[in-house]
Amino acid sequence: MYRLHHLRNSLTLKWIHNRMEIIKTMRWEFGSVLPPDIKNNMSEQESQWFNRYSKSLASYMRSLGEEGLDLTQDRKPPKNLFIQVRCLMDYGEFETEDGTLVVLKKNSQHFLLRSQCEPLVRQGILEHILS
């Protein structure tokens, strides 16, 4: 009886650990806001854990360097700082860090700083054109 109870507890802990690892991976892939279909399939405890992990990660990234460093930006080191992108929908004006305004219209193509346009790529507004 003890062995069965111990085995059940061990499997439960492994299942919880696996779910936490999946949720952690989703934070790195999707950012601090999860898609509604994923969020709706999480328990209240998982949502709370995600929020605490997200806040801890954001706090750590803000502490790096003078202006912070977004570690989630590139999973692999980029080969180029600028990338060619195509706009998938009418977005309107997009202001770059240097103050330049770029009008993002459907099917328009632009050569932008990777770090500035990656969030729009993740949101499905831009797509990276591989050359």
PDB file of C-alpha atoms in Angstrom:
ATOM      1  CA  MET A   1       0.000   0.000   0.000  1.00  0.00           C
ATOM      2  CA  TYR A   2       2.822   2.416   0.896  1.00  0.00           C
ATOM      3  CA  ARG A   3       4.582   1.730  -2.423  1.00  0.00           C
ATOM      4  CA  LEU A   4       1.419   2.487  -4.408  1.00  0.00           C
ATOM      5  CA  HIS A   5       0.886   5.736  -2.506  1.00  0.00           C
ATOM      6  CA  HIS A   6       4.538   6.719  -3.036  1.00  0.00           C
ATOM      7  CA  LEU A   7       4.325   5.890  -6.758  1.00  0.00           C
ATOM      8  CA  ARG A   8       1.139   7.958  -7.125  1.00  0.00           C
ATOM      9  CA  ASN A   9       2.786  10.947  -5.392  1.00  0.00           C
ATOM     10  CA  SER A  10       5.872  10.604  -7.559  1.00  0.00           C
ATOM     11  CA  LEU A  11       3.810  10.544 -10.761  1.00  0.00           C
ATOM     12  CA  THR A  12       1.811  13.565  -9.608  1.00  0.00           C
ATOM     13  CA  LEU A  13       4.981  15.542  -8.929  1.00  0.00           C
ATOM     14  CA  LYS A  14       6.395  14.589 -12.335  1.00  0.00           C
ATOM     15  CA  TRP A  15       3.163  15.660 -14.026  1.00  0.00           C
ATOM     16  CA  ILE A  16       3.187  19.026 -12.193  1.00  0.00           C
ATOM     17  CA  HIS A  17       6.858  19.566 -13.039  1.00  0.00           C
ATOM     18  CA  ASN A  18       6.218  18.764 -16.703  1.00  0.00           C
ATOM     19  CA  ARG A  19       3.285  21.240 -16.845  1.00  0.00           C
ATOM     20  CA  MET A  20       5.470  23.963 -15.270  1.00  0.00           C
ATOM     21  CA  GLU A  21       8.198  23.365 -17.865  1.00  0.00           C
ATOM     22  CA  ILE A  22       5.635  23.643 -20.675  1.00  0.00           C
ATOM     23  CA  ILE A  23       4.253  26.877 -19.193  1.00  0.00           C
ATOM     24  CA  LYS A  24       7.788  28.260 -18.816  1.00  0.00           C
ATOM     25  CA  THR A  25       8.487  27.463 -22.484  1.00  0.00           C
ATOM     26  CA  MET A  26       5.283  29.242 -23.512  1.00  0.00           C
ATOM     27  CA  ARG A  27       6.459  32.402 -21.688  1.00  0.00           C
ATOM     28  CA  TRP A  28       9.612  32.419 -23.824  1.00  0.00           C
ATOM     29  CA  GLU A  29       7.661  31.737 -27.030  1.00  0.00           C
ATOM     30  CA  PHE A  30       4.594  33.971 -26.604  1.00  0.00           C
ATOM     31  CA  GLY A  31       5.794  36.648 -24.202  1.00  0.00           C
ATOM     32  CA  SER A  32       3.941  37.847 -21.135  1.00  0.00           C
ATOM     33  CA  VAL A  33       0.475  37.513 -22.713  1.00  0.00           C
ATOM     34  CA  LEU A  34      -0.658  34.032 -23.624  1.00  0.00           C
ATOM     35  CA  PRO A  35      -3.162  33.377 -26.430  1.00  0.00           C
ATOM     36  CA  PRO A  36      -6.705  33.005 -25.047  1.00  0.00           C
ATOM     37  CA  ASP A  37      -7.057  29.344 -26.079  1.00  0.00           C
ATOM     38  CA  ILE A  38      -3.968  28.422 -24.053  1.00  0.00           C
ATOM     39  CA  LYS A  39      -4.868  30.593 -21.083  1.00  0.00           C
ATOM     40  CA  ASN A  40      -8.373  29.079 -20.957  1.00  0.00           C
ATOM     41  CA  ASN A  41      -6.860  25.586 -20.620  1.00  0.00           C
ATOM     42  CA  MET A  42      -4.742  26.466 -17.603  1.00  0.00           C
ATOM     43  CA  SER A  43      -5.792  26.001 -14.004  1.00  0.00           C
ATOM     44  CA  GLU A  44      -5.896  28.967 -11.644  1.00  0.00           C
ATOM     45  CA  GLN A  45      -2.695  27.764  -9.951  1.00  0.00           C
ATOM     46  CA  GLU A  46      -0.951  27.446 -13.344  1.00  0.00           C
ATOM     47  CA  SER A  47      -2.030  30.972 -14.312  1.00  0.00           C
ATOM     48  CA  GLN A  48      -0.706  32.309 -11.014  1.00  0.00           C
ATOM     49  CA  TRP A  49       2.584  30.455 -11.505  1.00  0.00           C
ATOM     50  CA  PHE A  50       2.865  31.837 -15.066  1.00  0.00           C
ATOM     51  CA  ASN A  51       2.278  35.410 -13.827  1.00  0.00           C
ATOM     52  CA  ARG A  52       4.877  35.076 -11.047  1.00  0.00           C
ATOM     53  CA  TYR A  53       7.416  33.539 -13.441  1.00  0.00           C
ATOM     54  CA  SER A  54       6.724  36.250 -16.028  1.00  0.00           C
ATOM     55  CA  LYS A  55       7.221  39.023 -13.456  1.00  0.00           C
ATOM     56  CA  SER A  56      10.455  37.464 -12.196  1.00  0.00           C
ATOM     57  CA  LEU A  57      11.807  37.096 -15.728  1.00  0.00           C
ATOM     58  CA  ALA A  58      10.847  40.676 -16.635  1.00  0.00           C
ATOM     59  CA  SER A  59      12.470  41.997 -13.463  1.00  0.00           C
ATOM     60  CA  TYR A  60      15.666  40.100 -14.217  1.00  0.00           C
ATOM     61  CA  MET A  61      15.786  41.334 -17.831  1.00  0.00           C
ATOM     62  CA  ARG A  62      15.295  44.954 -16.675  1.00  0.00           C
ATOM     63  CA  SER A  63      18.290  44.563 -14.351  1.00  0.00           C
ATOM     64  CA  LEU A  64      20.656  43.697 -17.224  1.00  0.00           C
ATOM     65  CA  GLY A  65      22.669  46.560 -18.656  1.00  0.00           C
ATOM     66  CA  GLU A  66      21.711  50.216 -18.641  1.00  0.00           C
ATOM     67  CA  GLU A  67      18.354  49.823 -20.385  1.00  0.00           C
ATOM     68  CA  GLY A  68      17.734  46.149 -19.689  1.00  0.00           C
ATOM     69  CA  LEU A  69      17.992  43.275 -22.130  1.00  0.00           C
ATOM     70  CA  ASP A  70      15.121  41.279 -23.623  1.00  0.00           C
ATOM     71  CA  LEU A  71      16.425  37.717 -23.448  1.00  0.00           C
ATOM     72  CA  THR A  72      13.307  36.377 -25.144  1.00  0.00           C
ATOM     73  CA  GLN A  73      14.004  38.339 -28.329  1.00  0.00           C
ATOM     74  CA  ASP A  74      16.216  35.824 -30.098  1.00  0.00           C
ATOM     75  CA  ARG A  75      16.317  32.137 -29.244  1.00  0.00           C
ATOM     76  CA  LYS A  76      19.422  31.852 -31.424  1.00  0.00           C
ATOM     77  CA  PRO A  77      21.969  34.610 -31.994  1.00  0.00           C
ATOM     78  CA  PRO A  78      20.902  36.676 -35.024  1.00  0.00           C
ATOM     79  CA  LYS A  79      23.102  36.728 -38.112  1.00  0.00           C
ATOM     80  CA  ASN A  80      21.987  40.258 -39.042  1.00  0.00           C
ATOM     81  CA  LEU A  81      20.718  43.193 -37.013  1.00  0.00           C
ATOM     82  CA  PHE A  82      18.319  44.192 -39.820  1.00  0.00           C
ATOM     83  CA  ILE A  83      15.794  41.936 -41.515  1.00  0.00           C
ATOM     84  CA  GLN A  84      13.494  42.177 -44.522  1.00  0.00           C
ATOM     85  CA  VAL A  85       9.817  41.995 -43.529  1.00  0.00           C
ATOM     86  CA  ARG A  86       6.460  42.050 -45.326  1.00  0.00           C
ATOM     87  CA  CYS A  87       3.383  43.548 -43.735  1.00  0.00           C
ATOM     88  CA  LEU A  88       0.482  41.073 -43.593  1.00  0.00           C
ATOM     89  CA  MET A  89      -2.210  43.643 -42.723  1.00  0.00           C
ATOM     90  CA  ASP A  90      -2.766  47.384 -42.615  1.00  0.00           C
ATOM     91  CA  TYR A  91      -1.181  48.437 -39.339  1.00  0.00           C
ATOM     92  CA  GLY A  92      -0.599  52.168 -39.755  1.00  0.00           C
ATOM     93  CA  GLU A  93       2.389  54.169 -38.573  1.00  0.00           C
ATOM     94  CA  PHE A  94       5.198  52.433 -36.719  1.00  0.00           C
ATOM     95  CA  GLU A  95       7.807  54.586 -35.002  1.00  0.00           C
ATOM     96  CA  THR A  96      11.320  53.186 -34.839  1.00  0.00           C
ATOM     97  CA  GLU A  97      13.682  53.865 -31.924  1.00  0.00           C
ATOM     98  CA  ASP A  98      15.371  56.681 -33.848  1.00  0.00           C
ATOM     99  CA  GLY A  99      12.012  58.430 -34.406  1.00  0.00           C
ATOM    100  CA  THR A 100      11.538  57.441 -38.041  1.00  0.00           C
ATOM    101  CA  LEU A 101       7.910  56.762 -38.967  1.00  0.00           C
ATOM    102  CA  VAL A 102       7.290  53.759 -41.197  1.00  0.00           C
ATOM    103  CA  VAL A 103       3.820  53.197 -42.661  1.00  0.00           C
ATOM    104  CA  LEU A 104       2.986  49.511 -42.447  1.00  0.00           C
ATOM    105  CA  LYS A 105       0.433  48.720 -45.168  1.00  0.00           C
ATOM    106  CA  LYS A 106      -0.613  45.276 -46.290  1.00  0.00           C
ATOM    107  CA  ASN A 107       1.996  43.700 -48.622  1.00  0.00           C
ATOM    108  CA  SER A 108       4.504  46.552 -48.124  1.00  0.00           C
ATOM    109  CA  GLN A 109       8.094  45.440 -47.534  1.00  0.00           C
ATOM    110  CA  HIS A 110      10.583  47.040 -45.173  1.00  0.00           C
ATOM    111  CA  PHE A 111      14.164  46.609 -43.978  1.00  0.00           C
ATOM    112  CA  LEU A 112      13.950  47.085 -40.204  1.00  0.00           C
ATOM    113  CA  LEU A 113      16.013  46.520 -37.104  1.00  0.00           C
ATOM    114  CA  ARG A 114      15.264  42.972 -35.968  1.00  0.00           C
ATOM    115  CA  SER A 115      14.817  43.895 -32.295  1.00  0.00           C
ATOM    116  CA  GLN A 116      12.163  46.491 -33.162  1.00  0.00           C
ATOM    117  CA  CYS A 117      10.046  44.395 -35.513  1.00  0.00           C
ATOM    118  CA  GLU A 118      10.251  40.960 -33.823  1.00  0.00           C
ATOM    119  CA  PRO A 119       7.228  41.669 -31.576  1.00  0.00           C
ATOM    120  CA  LEU A 120       5.171  42.503 -34.686  1.00  0.00           C
ATOM    121  CA  VAL A 121       6.386  39.304 -36.358  1.00  0.00           C
ATOM    122  CA  ARG A 122       5.248  37.292 -33.307  1.00  0.00           C
ATOM    123  CA  GLN A 123       1.852  39.029 -33.399  1.00  0.00           C
ATOM    124  CA  GLY A 124       1.375  38.097 -37.063  1.00  0.00           C
ATOM    125  CA  ILE A 125       1.458  41.704 -38.335  1.00  0.00           C
ATOM    126  CA  LEU A 126       4.776  41.248 -40.140  1.00  0.00           C
ATOM    127  CA  GLU A 127       6.471  38.218 -41.628  1.00  0.00           C
ATOM    128  CA  HIS A 128      10.200  37.773 -41.968  1.00  0.00           C
ATOM    129  CA  ILE A 129      11.156  37.431 -45.621  1.00  0.00           C
ATOM    130  CA  LEU A 130      13.970  34.939 -45.911  1.00  0.00           C
ATOM    131  CA  SER A 131      16.359  35.803 -48.706  1.00  0.00           C
TER     132      SER A 131
END
